[in-house]
Coordinates of C-alpha atoms and ligand atoms in Angstrom, one line a residue:
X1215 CA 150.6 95.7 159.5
X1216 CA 153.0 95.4 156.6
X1217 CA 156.5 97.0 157.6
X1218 CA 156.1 100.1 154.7
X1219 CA 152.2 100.8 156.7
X1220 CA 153.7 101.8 159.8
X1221 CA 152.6 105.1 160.4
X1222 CA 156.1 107.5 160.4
X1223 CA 155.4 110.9 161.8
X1224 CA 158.1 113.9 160.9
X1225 CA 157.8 116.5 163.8
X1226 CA 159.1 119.9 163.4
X1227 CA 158.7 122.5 166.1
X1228 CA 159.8 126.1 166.1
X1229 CA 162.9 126.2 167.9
X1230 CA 162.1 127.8 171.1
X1231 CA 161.0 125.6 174.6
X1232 CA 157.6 127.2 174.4
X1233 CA 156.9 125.3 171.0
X1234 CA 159.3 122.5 171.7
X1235 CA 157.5 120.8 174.8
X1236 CA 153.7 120.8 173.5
X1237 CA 155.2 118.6 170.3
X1238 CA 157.4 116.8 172.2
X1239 CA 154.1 116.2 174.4
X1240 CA 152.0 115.2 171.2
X1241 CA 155.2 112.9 170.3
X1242 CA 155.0 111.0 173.0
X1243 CA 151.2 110.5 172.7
X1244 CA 152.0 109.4 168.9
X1245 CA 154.7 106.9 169.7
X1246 CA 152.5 105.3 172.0
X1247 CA 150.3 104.8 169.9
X1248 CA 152.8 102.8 167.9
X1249 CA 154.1 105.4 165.6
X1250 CA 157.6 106.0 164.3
X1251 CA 158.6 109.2 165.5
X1252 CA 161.5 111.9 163.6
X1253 CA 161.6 114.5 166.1
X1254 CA 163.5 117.4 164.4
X1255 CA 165.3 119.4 167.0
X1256 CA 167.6 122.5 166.3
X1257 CA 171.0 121.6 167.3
X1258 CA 171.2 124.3 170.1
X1259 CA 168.3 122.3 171.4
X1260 CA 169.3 119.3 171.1
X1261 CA 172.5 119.7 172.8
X1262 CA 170.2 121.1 175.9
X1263 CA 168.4 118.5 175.9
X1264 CA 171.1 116.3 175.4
X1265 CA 172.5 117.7 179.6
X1266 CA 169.1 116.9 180.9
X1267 CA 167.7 113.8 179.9
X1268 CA 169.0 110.1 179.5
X1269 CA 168.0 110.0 175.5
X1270 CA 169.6 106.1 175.4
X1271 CA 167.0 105.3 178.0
X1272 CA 164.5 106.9 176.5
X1273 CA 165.4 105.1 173.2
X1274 CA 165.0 101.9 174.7
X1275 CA 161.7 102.8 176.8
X1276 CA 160.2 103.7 172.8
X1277 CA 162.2 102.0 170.4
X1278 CA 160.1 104.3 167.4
X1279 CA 161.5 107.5 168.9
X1280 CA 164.1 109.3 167.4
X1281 CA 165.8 112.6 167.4
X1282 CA 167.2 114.2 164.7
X1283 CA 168.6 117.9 164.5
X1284 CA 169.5 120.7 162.2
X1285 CA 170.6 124.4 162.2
X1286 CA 168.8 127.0 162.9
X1287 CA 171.7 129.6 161.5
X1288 CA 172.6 130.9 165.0
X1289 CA 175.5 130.7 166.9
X1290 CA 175.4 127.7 169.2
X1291 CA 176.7 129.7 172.5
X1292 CA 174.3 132.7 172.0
X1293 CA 171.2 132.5 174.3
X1294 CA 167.8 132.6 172.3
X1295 CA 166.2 135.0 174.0
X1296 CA 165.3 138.9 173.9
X1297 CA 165.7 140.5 170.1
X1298 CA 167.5 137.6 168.3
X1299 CA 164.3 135.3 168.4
X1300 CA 163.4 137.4 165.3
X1301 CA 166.5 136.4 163.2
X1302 CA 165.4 133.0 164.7
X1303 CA 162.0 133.0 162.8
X1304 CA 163.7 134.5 159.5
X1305 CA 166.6 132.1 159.4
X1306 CA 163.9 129.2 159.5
X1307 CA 163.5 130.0 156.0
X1308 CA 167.1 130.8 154.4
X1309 CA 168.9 128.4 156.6
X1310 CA 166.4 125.4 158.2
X1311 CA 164.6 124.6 155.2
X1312 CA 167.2 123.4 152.6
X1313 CA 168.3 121.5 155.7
X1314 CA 164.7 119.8 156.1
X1315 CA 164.0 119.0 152.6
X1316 CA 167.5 117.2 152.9
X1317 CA 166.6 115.4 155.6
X1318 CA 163.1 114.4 154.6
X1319 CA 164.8 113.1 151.2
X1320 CA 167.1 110.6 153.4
X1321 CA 164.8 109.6 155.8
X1322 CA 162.7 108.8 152.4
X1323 CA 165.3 106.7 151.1
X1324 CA 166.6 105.3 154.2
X1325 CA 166.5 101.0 154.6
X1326 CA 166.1 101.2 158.6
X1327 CA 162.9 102.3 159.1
X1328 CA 159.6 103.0 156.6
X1329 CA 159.1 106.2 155.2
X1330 CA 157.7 109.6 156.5
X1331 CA 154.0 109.2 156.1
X1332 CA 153.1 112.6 157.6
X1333 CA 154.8 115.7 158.8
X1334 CA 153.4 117.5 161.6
X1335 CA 155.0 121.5 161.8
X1336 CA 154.7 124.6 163.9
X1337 CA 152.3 127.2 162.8
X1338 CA 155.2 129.5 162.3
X1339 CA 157.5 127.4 160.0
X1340 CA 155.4 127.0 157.1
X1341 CA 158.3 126.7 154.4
X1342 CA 157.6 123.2 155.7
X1343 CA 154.6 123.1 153.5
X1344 CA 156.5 124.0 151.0
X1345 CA 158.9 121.2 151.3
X1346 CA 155.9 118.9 151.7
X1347 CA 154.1 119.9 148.6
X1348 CA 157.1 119.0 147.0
X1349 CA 158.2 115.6 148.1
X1350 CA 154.1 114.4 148.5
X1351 CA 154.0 114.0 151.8
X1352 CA 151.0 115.0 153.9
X1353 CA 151.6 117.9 156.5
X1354 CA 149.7 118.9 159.3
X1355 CA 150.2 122.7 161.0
X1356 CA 150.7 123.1 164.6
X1357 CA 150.8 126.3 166.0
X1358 CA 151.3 126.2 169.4
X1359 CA 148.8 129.6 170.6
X1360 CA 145.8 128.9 172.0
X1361 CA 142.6 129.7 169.5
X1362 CA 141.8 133.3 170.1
X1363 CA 145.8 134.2 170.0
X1364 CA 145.9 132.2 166.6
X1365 CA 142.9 133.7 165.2
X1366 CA 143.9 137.1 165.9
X1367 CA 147.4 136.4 163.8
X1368 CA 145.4 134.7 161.3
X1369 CA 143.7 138.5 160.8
X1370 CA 146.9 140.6 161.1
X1371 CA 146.3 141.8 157.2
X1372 CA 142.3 142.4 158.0
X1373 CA 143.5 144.7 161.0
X1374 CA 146.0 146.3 158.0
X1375 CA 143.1 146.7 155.8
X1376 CA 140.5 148.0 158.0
X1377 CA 143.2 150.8 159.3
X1378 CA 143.0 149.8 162.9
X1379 CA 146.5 148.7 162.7
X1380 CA 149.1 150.3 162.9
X1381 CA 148.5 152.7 165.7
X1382 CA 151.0 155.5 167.7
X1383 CA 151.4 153.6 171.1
X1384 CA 150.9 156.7 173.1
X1385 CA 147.3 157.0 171.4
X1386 CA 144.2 155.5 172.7
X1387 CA 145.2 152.4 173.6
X1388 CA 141.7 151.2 175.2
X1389 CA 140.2 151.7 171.4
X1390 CA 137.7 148.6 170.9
X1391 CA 139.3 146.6 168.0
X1392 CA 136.2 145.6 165.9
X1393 CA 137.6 143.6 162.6
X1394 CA 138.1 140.2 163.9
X1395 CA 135.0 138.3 163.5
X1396 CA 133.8 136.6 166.9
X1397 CA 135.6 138.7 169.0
X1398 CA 134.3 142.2 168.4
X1399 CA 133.6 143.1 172.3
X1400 CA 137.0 141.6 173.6
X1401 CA 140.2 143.0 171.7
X1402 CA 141.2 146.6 172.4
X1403 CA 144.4 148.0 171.1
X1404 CA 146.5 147.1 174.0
X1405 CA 145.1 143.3 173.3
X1406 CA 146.5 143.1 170.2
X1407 CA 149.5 140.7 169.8
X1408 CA 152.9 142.9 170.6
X1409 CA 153.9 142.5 166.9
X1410 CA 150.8 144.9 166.0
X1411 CA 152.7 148.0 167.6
X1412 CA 155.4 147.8 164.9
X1413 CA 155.3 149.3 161.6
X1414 CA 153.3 147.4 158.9
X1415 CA 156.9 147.2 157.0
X1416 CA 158.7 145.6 159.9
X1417 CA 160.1 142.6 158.3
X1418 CA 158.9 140.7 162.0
X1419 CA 155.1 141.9 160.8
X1420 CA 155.9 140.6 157.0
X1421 CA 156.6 137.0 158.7
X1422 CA 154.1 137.1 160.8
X1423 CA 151.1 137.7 157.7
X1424 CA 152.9 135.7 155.4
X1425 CA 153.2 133.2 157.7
X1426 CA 149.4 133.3 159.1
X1427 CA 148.8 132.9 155.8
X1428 CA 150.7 130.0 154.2
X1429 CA 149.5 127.9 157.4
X1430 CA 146.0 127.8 155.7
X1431 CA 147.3 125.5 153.1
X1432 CA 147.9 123.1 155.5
X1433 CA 143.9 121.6 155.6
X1434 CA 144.1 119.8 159.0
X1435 CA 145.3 121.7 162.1
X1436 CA 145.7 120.7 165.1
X1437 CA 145.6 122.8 168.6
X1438 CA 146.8 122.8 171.9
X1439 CA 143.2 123.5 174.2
X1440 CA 139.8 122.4 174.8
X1441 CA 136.7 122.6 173.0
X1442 CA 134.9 123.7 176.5
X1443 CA 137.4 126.8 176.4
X1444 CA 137.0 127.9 173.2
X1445 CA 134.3 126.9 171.2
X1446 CA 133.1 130.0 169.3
X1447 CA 136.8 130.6 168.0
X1448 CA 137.3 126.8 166.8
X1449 CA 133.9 126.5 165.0
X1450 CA 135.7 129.7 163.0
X1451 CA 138.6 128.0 162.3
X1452 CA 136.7 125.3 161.3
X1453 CA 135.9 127.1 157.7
X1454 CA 140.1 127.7 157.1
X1455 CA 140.6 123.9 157.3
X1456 CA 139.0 120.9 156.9
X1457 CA 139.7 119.2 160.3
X1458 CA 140.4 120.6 163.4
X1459 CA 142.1 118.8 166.2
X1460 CA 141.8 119.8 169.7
X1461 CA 143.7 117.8 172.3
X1462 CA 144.9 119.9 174.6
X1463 CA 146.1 120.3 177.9
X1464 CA 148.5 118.1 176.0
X1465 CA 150.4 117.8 179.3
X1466 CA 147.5 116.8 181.1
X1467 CA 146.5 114.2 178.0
X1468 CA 149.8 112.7 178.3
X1469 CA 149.0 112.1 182.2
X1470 CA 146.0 110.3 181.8
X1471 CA 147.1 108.2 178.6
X1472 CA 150.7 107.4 179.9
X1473 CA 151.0 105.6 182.9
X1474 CA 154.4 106.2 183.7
X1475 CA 154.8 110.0 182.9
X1476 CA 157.3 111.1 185.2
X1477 CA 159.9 109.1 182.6
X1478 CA 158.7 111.2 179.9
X1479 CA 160.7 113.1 177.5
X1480 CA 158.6 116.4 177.6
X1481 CA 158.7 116.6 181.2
X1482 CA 162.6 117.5 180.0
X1483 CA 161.0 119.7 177.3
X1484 CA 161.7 123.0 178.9
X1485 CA 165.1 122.7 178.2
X1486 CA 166.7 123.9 181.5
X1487 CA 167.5 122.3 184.9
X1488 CA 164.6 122.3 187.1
X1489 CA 165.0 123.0 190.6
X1490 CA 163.2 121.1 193.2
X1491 CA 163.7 122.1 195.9
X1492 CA 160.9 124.6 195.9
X1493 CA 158.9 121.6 196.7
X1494 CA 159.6 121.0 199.8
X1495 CA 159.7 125.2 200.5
X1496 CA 156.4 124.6 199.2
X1497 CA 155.1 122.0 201.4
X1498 CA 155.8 124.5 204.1
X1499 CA 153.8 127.1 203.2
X1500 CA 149.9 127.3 204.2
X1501 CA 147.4 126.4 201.9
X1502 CA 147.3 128.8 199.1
X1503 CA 149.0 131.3 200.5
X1504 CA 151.8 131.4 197.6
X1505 CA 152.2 133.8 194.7
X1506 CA 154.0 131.9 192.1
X1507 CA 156.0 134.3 190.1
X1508 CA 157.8 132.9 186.0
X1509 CA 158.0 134.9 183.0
X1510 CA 159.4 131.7 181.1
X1511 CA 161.9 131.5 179.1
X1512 CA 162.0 134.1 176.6
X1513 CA 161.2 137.5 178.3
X1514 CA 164.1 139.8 179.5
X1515 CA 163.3 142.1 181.8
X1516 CA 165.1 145.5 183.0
X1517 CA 166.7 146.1 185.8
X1518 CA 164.1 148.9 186.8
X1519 CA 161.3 146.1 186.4
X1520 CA 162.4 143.7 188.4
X1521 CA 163.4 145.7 191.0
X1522 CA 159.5 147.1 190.8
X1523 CA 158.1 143.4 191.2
X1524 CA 160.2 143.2 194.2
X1525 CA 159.0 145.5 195.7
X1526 CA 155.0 144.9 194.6
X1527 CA 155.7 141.5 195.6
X1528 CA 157.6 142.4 199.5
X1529 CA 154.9 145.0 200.1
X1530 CA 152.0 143.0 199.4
X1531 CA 153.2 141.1 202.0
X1532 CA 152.5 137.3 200.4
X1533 CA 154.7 134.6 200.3
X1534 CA 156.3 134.0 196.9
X1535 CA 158.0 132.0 194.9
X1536 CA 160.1 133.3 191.9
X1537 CA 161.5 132.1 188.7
X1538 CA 164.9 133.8 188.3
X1539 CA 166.4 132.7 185.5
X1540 CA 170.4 133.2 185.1
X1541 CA 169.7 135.8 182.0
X1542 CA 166.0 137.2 183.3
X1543 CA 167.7 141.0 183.6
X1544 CA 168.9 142.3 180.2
X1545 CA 172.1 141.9 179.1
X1546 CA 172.9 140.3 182.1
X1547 CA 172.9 143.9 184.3
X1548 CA 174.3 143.8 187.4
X1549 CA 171.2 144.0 190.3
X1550 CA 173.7 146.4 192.5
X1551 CA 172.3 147.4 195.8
X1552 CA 169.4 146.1 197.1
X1553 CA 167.6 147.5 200.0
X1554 CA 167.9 145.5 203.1
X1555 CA 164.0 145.3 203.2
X1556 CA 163.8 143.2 200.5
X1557 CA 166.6 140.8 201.2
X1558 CA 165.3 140.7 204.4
X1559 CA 161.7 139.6 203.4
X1560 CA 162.7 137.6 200.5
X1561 CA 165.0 135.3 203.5
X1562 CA 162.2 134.9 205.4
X1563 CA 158.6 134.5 202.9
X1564 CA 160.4 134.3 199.5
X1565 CA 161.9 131.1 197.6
X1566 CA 163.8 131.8 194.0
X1567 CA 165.3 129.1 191.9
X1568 CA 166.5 129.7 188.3
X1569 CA 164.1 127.3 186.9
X1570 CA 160.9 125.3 188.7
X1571 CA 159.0 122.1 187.9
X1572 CA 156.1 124.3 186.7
X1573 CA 153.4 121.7 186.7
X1574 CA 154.1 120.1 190.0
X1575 CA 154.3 123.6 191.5
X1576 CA 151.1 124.9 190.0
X1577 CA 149.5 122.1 191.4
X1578 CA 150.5 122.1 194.9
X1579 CA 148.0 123.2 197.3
X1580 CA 150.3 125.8 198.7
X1581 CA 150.3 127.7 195.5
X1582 CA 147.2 130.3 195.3
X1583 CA 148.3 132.6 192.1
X1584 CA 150.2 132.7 189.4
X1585 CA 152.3 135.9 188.0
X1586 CA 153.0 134.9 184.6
X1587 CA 154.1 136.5 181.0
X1588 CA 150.8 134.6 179.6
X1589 CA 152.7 132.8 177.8
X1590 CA 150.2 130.0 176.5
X1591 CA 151.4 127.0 177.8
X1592 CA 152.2 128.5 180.9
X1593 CA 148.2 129.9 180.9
X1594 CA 147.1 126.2 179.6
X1595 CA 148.7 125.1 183.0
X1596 CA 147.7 127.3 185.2
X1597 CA 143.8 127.1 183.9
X1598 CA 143.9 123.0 184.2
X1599 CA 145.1 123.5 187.9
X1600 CA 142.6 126.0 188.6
X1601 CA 145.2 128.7 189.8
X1602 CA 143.9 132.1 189.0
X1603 CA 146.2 134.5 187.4
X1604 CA 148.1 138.0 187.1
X1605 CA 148.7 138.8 183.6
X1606 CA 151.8 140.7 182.3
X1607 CA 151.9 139.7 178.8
X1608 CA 155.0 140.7 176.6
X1609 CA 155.3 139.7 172.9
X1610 CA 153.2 137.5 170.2
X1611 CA 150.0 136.1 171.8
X1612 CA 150.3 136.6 175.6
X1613 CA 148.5 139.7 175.3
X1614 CA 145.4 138.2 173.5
X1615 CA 145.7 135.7 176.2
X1616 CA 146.0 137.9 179.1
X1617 CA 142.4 139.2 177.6
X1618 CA 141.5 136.2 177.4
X1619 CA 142.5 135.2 181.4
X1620 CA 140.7 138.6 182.6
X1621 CA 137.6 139.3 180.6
X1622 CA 136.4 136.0 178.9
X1623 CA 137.3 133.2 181.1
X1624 CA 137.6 135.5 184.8
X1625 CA 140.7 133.3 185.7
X1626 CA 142.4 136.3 186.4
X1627 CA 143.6 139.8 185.9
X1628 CA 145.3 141.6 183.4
X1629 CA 148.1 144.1 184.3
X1630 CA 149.4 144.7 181.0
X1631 CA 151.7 147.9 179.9
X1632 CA 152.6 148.8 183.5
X1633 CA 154.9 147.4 185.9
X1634 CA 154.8 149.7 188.6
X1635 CA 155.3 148.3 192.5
X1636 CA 152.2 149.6 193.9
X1637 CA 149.9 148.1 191.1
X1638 CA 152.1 144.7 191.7
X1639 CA 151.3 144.6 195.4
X1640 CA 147.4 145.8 195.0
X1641 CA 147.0 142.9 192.1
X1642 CA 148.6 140.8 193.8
X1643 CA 146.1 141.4 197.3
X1644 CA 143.4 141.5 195.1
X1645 CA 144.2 138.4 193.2
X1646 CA 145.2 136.4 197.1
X1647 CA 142.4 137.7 199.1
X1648 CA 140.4 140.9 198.0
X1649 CA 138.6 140.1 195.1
X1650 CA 139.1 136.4 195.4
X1651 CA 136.2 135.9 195.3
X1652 CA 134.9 137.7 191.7
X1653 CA 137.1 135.3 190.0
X1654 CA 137.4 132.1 191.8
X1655 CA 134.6 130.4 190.7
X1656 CA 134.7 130.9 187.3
X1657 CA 138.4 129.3 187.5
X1658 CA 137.4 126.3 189.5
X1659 CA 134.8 125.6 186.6
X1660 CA 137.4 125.6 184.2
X1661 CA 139.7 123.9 185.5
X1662 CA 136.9 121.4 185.9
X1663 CA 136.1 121.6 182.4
X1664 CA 139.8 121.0 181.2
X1665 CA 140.1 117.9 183.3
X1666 CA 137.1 116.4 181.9
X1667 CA 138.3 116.6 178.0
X1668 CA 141.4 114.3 178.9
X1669 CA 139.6 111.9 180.3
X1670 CA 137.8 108.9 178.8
X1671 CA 135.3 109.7 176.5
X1672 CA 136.4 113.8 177.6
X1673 CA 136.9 116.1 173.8
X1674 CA 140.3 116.1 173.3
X1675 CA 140.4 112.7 174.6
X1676 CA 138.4 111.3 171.7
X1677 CA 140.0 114.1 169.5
X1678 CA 143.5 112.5 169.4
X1679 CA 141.9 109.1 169.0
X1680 CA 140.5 110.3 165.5
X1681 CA 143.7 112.4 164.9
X1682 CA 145.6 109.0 165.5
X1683 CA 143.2 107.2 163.3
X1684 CA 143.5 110.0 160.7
X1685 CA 147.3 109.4 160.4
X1686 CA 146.7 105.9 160.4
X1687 CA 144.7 106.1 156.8
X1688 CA 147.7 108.3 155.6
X1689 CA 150.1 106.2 156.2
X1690 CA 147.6 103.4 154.6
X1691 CA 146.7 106.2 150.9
X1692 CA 150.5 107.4 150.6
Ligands
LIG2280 C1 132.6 106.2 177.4 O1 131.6 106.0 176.5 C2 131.3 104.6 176.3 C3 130.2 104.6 175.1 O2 129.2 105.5 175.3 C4 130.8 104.0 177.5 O3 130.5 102.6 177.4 C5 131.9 104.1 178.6 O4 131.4 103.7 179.9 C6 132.3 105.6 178.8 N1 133.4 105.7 179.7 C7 133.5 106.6 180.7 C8 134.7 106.5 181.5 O5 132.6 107.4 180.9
LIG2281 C1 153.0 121.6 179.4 C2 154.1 122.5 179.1 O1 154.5 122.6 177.9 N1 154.7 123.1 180.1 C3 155.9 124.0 180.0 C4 155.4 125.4 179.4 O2 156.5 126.2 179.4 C5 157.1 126.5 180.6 C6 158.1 127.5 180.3 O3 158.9 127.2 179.2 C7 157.6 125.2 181.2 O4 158.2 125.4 182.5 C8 156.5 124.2 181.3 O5 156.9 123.0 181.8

């Protein structure tokens, strides 16, 4: 291949450890395949990621590989997390993208290596497009929901339209939601993504459309799940763009493509320390016996609510494992008392660390359910290890996902809009012993279905071989 045909791949995720590890995971599997890599970090990220990995040792592992970062306007010692995520997204546009169109322009007109033939960007910072419409270079969207959550967003104006958004939240939440096409028996108001309780002139739901919408000028996308999981929705998609890449569980993909994964750089992609010694608590416990308790890394919680899952959790009487992170209580609260019954049983059957190694925890055989925020990564995991699941979605898509988990697939249940200790501790029962059984099935066949589409000849196995044969022939046109 002539030096200028080397396919150069620009990669932009939204700066949040959600978005960042499924790119960094689709990096990887790109460099591997003999790209060049520009992995565009924000600096805050960077500098994270900077205190847990080696990145001169991952240079020299895959010499295409680099990292580059920018600014994402915030200050660097401010936690993103809670209510400044939204001047996050916004800032993307005033402050990142001047930033990125500079960049793009030296990377252009750099000697060292060949020029950007493709950009691949989050679903939610499409004034990349705009950037790339200017300069001539292909771009690719990547939102990083699954495809129900992004075909809800992509029909936030419909829901505007139709009048079944925006609704009083005290009102009849369990109204069917009937205007997005495919999924007229699933949604019901209290499925709707968290930005759908705002006012329509919240400037978080003017993003959100205007965002949904710019992403369709992108014409291939590429998602992060399996055909198997969610065929209906991506045959719809189909008719926005002209390709359609599943490859997901990217995590999984990576496994069976890479041999040596455990060096990988999106095994660092959550950003924090991860504490292993949970492992060996884990190897402890009886077979399935554990609940394993994360609301990742964006959700705050109150003191009241945490205190409640306590509770549900010590009275149902299961061995747990929680992820408390340093800043999980708002505005870092002080806990105060605590009763002596909880300390008590949390000493003996509970384990917390401040951040776990998620995938080798959901797949120890110790681990029997999964508390989560429904984040989608966290859900992508979870489904892949055939863990069934407790649902207590919070913002953006986890709440089409937690429908998802409990009425669609049966992988779990869905406890969204309480949080109340003796609804914890019965889920929690139900989801560990008494109605085991209604669900368990269903998740072992999925999980059996996602491991067979990363394998050999599997449908997101043979997906990212066209994908990587797609950006091949743009690299070869441009
Ligand atoms: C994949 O498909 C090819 C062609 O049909 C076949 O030769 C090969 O054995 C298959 N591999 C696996 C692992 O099934
Ligand atoms: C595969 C993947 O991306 N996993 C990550 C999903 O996000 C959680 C929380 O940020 C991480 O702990 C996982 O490792």
């Amino acid at each position: 291949m002539e030096k200028d045909k080397v396919p150069h791949v620009v990669i932009l995720p939204l700066p949040l450890s959600g978005h960042v590890k499924p790119m960094l995971t689709l990096a990887e599997l790109l460099c591997d395949a003999g790209f060049l890599i520009t992995f565009v970090n924000s600096d805050y990220n960077h500098d994270r990621l900077e205190r847990v990995m080696d990145i001169p040792a991952f240079y020299n592992r895959s010499p295409g590989f680099r990292f580059v970062s920018i600014s994402d306007g915030l200050p660097l010692d401010e936690p993103r997390l809670g209510p400044i995520i939204f001047q996050l997204f916004f800032n993307t546009r005033t402050v990142s993208k001047p930033l990125f169109r500079e960049l793009l322009i030296s990377l252009r007109q750099s000697t060292k290596r060949s020029p950007p033939t493709c950009i691949i960007a989050d679903g939610l910072m499409c004034f990349a497009i705009d950037v790339a419409e200017e300069l001539g270079v292909p771009i690719i969207t990547f939102p990083t929901h699954g495809s129900h959550g992004m075909w809800t967003i992509m029909h936030t104006s419909n829901l505007i339209e139709e009048g079944e958004v925006p609704f009083q939240e005290e009102s009849d939440m369990d109204k069917p939601i009937t205007s997005i096409p495919g999924m007229e028996s699933l949604l019901r108001r209290r499925d709707l993504p968290g930005n759908c309780r705002l006012e329509v002139e919240n400037p978080l739901m003017e993003f959100i459309i205007s965002e949904a919408s710019a992403m369709k000028r992108a014409s291939t996308l590429i998602l992060n799940t399996f055909e198997e999981l969610e065929a209906p929705i991506i045959v719809q998609l189909g008719s926005f763009f002209d390709k359609v890449y599943t490859i997901g569980p990217l995590h999984a993909l990576l496994k069976t493509r890479i041999k040596d994964s455990s060096q990988s750089v999106s095994s660092c992609g959550s950003l924090r320390k991860e504490d292993s010694s949970c492992m060996e608590w884990l190897n402890s416990q009886p077979l399935k016996s554990v609940i394993y308790v994360s609301f990742g890394s964006v959700i705050e919680l109150s003191r009241d609510q945490l205190i409640e899952f306590w509770h549900g959790l010590v009275n149902s009487r299961k061995p747990f494992l929680w992820v408390v992170t340093q800043d999980l209580v708002e505005g870092n609260e002080e806990l105060g008392q605590i009763s002596e019954e909880l300390e008590q049983w949390t000493k003996e059957k509970g384990y917390m660390v401040s951040w776990a190694p998620q995938e080798e925890v959901l797949a120890h055989p110790s681990v029997g359910g999964f508390l989560t925020h429904s984040g989608w990564n966290s859900t992508l995991e979870s489904i892949f290890e055939g863990v069934p699941m407790i649902c207590w979605p919070q913002v953006a898509d986890q709440q089409v996902n937690g429908r998802c988990v409990s009425k669609l697939w049966r992988v779990g249940f869905d406890m969204k809009d309480t949080c109340d200790r003796f609804i914890i501790e019965k889920m929690v029962r139900d989801l560990m012993e008494d109605k085991r059984e209604e669900i368990i099935r269903s998740t072992n066949e999925i999980a059996r279905m996602a491991r067979g589409s990363v394998k050999e000849n599997g449908s997101s196995h043979c997906n990212l071989e066209r994908l990587i044969e797609d950006l091949r022939l743009m690299s070869l046109t441009n």
